[in-house]
Amino acid sequence: MSEDRIAALEARIGLLEDERAVARAMASYGPLVDGGDAEAVAALWAPDGVYDIDEIFLAGRERIHEMVASPAHRGWIRQGCAHVVGPPHITVDGDEAVAVCHSLMVVHEEGRYVVRRATANHWRLRRTPSGWQVVTRTNRILDGRAESPALLLAGVRGEVAEAD
């Protein structure tokens, strides 16, 4: 096998490993937040990372930790909830990645499960010595507003969203 071919295979395997690591970081959010592990959820973000949800803007790990540890969030867990992150579309460019997916917040209410929120999610991640970390996660509810599908399209194109 030629050195060029080996180098090309190594590059392809490296890209696949990066995409898998990004997808695993994203997929861990739901189980961690539904399990109430505020420290582990916050650690998914870079120290100065941002979680921008429609009505909430959380800047820094401390704020993300506070959200997960809050009485309101603990109430969701006691009631029964599931944060379901759909399969991501990931674009890796060196030590930076952009990913997009849908997510649902499903809650248990009066003996049945109800979708409380369906959102467009745009993630920017960065490779660090400890692995991939979220720089910005922007969520917008899918309620007909134009910015929600725009987030999805930007992510599929590998673009940083305007909200970032």
Short mmCIF file of C-alpha atoms in Angstrom, two decimals, residues 63-128:
data_model
loop_
_atom_site.label_atom_id
_atom_site.label_comp_id
_atom_site.label_asym_id
_atom_site.label_seq_id
_atom_site.Cartn_x
_atom_site.Cartn_y
_atom_site.Cartn_z
CA ARG A 63 -25.00 28.97 34.61
CA ILE A 64 -25.56 25.65 32.81
CA HIS A 65 -24.90 23.81 36.09
CA GLU A 66 -27.41 26.08 37.87
CA MET A 67 -30.08 25.34 35.25
CA VAL A 68 -29.76 21.57 35.68
CA ALA A 69 -29.61 21.84 39.49
CA SER A 70 -32.56 24.26 39.65
CA PRO A 71 -35.77 23.34 41.48
CA ALA A 72 -37.69 23.71 38.21
CA HIS A 73 -35.48 21.19 36.41
CA ARG A 74 -35.49 18.82 39.40
CA GLY A 75 -39.29 19.01 39.21
CA TRP A 76 -39.23 17.88 35.58
CA ILE A 77 -37.08 14.91 36.56
CA ARG A 78 -39.40 13.93 39.43
CA GLN A 79 -42.42 14.23 37.14
CA GLY A 80 -40.71 12.23 34.40
CA CYS A 81 -39.09 13.79 31.36
CA ALA A 82 -36.92 12.87 28.41
CA HIS A 83 -34.69 15.21 26.44
CA VAL A 84 -34.35 13.38 23.14
CA VAL A 85 -31.64 14.57 20.77
CA GLY A 86 -32.11 13.37 17.20
CA PRO A 87 -29.36 12.10 14.94
CA PRO A 88 -26.95 14.93 14.12
CA HIS A 89 -25.58 16.15 10.83
CA ILE A 90 -21.95 16.97 11.62
CA THR A 91 -19.35 18.95 9.69
CA VAL A 92 -15.81 18.80 11.07
CA ASP A 93 -13.22 21.33 9.96
CA GLY A 94 -9.94 20.73 11.79
CA ASP A 95 -10.48 21.44 15.47
CA GLU A 96 -13.93 22.99 14.94
CA ALA A 97 -17.26 21.31 14.25
CA VAL A 98 -20.78 22.42 13.43
CA ALA A 99 -23.68 20.06 14.02
CA VAL A 100 -27.41 20.31 13.65
CA CYS A 101 -30.27 18.16 14.87
CA HIS A 102 -33.77 18.21 16.24
CA SER A 103 -34.62 17.67 19.89
CA LEU A 104 -37.76 16.90 21.81
CA MET A 105 -38.62 17.43 25.44
CA VAL A 106 -41.13 14.77 26.40
CA VAL A 107 -42.81 15.02 29.80
CA HIS A 108 -45.03 12.73 31.80
CA GLU A 109 -48.32 14.47 32.59
CA GLU A 110 -51.46 12.92 34.02
CA GLY A 111 -50.46 9.37 33.16
CA ARG A 112 -49.37 10.04 29.58
CA TYR A 113 -46.35 11.36 27.72
CA VAL A 114 -46.59 14.71 25.96
CA VAL A 115 -44.11 16.47 23.68
CA ARG A 116 -43.60 19.76 25.46
CA ARG A 117 -41.05 21.21 23.02
CA ALA A 118 -39.70 20.40 19.58
CA THR A 119 -36.62 22.44 18.70
CA ALA A 120 -34.03 23.05 16.01
CA ASN A 121 -30.55 22.71 17.51
CA HIS A 122 -27.36 24.23 16.13
CA TRP A 123 -24.14 23.24 17.89
CA ARG A 124 -20.61 24.61 17.54
CA LEU A 125 -17.94 22.46 19.14
CA ARG A 126 -14.19 22.70 19.54
CA ARG A 127 -11.57 20.03 20.05
CA THR A 128 -9.75 20.49 23.37
#
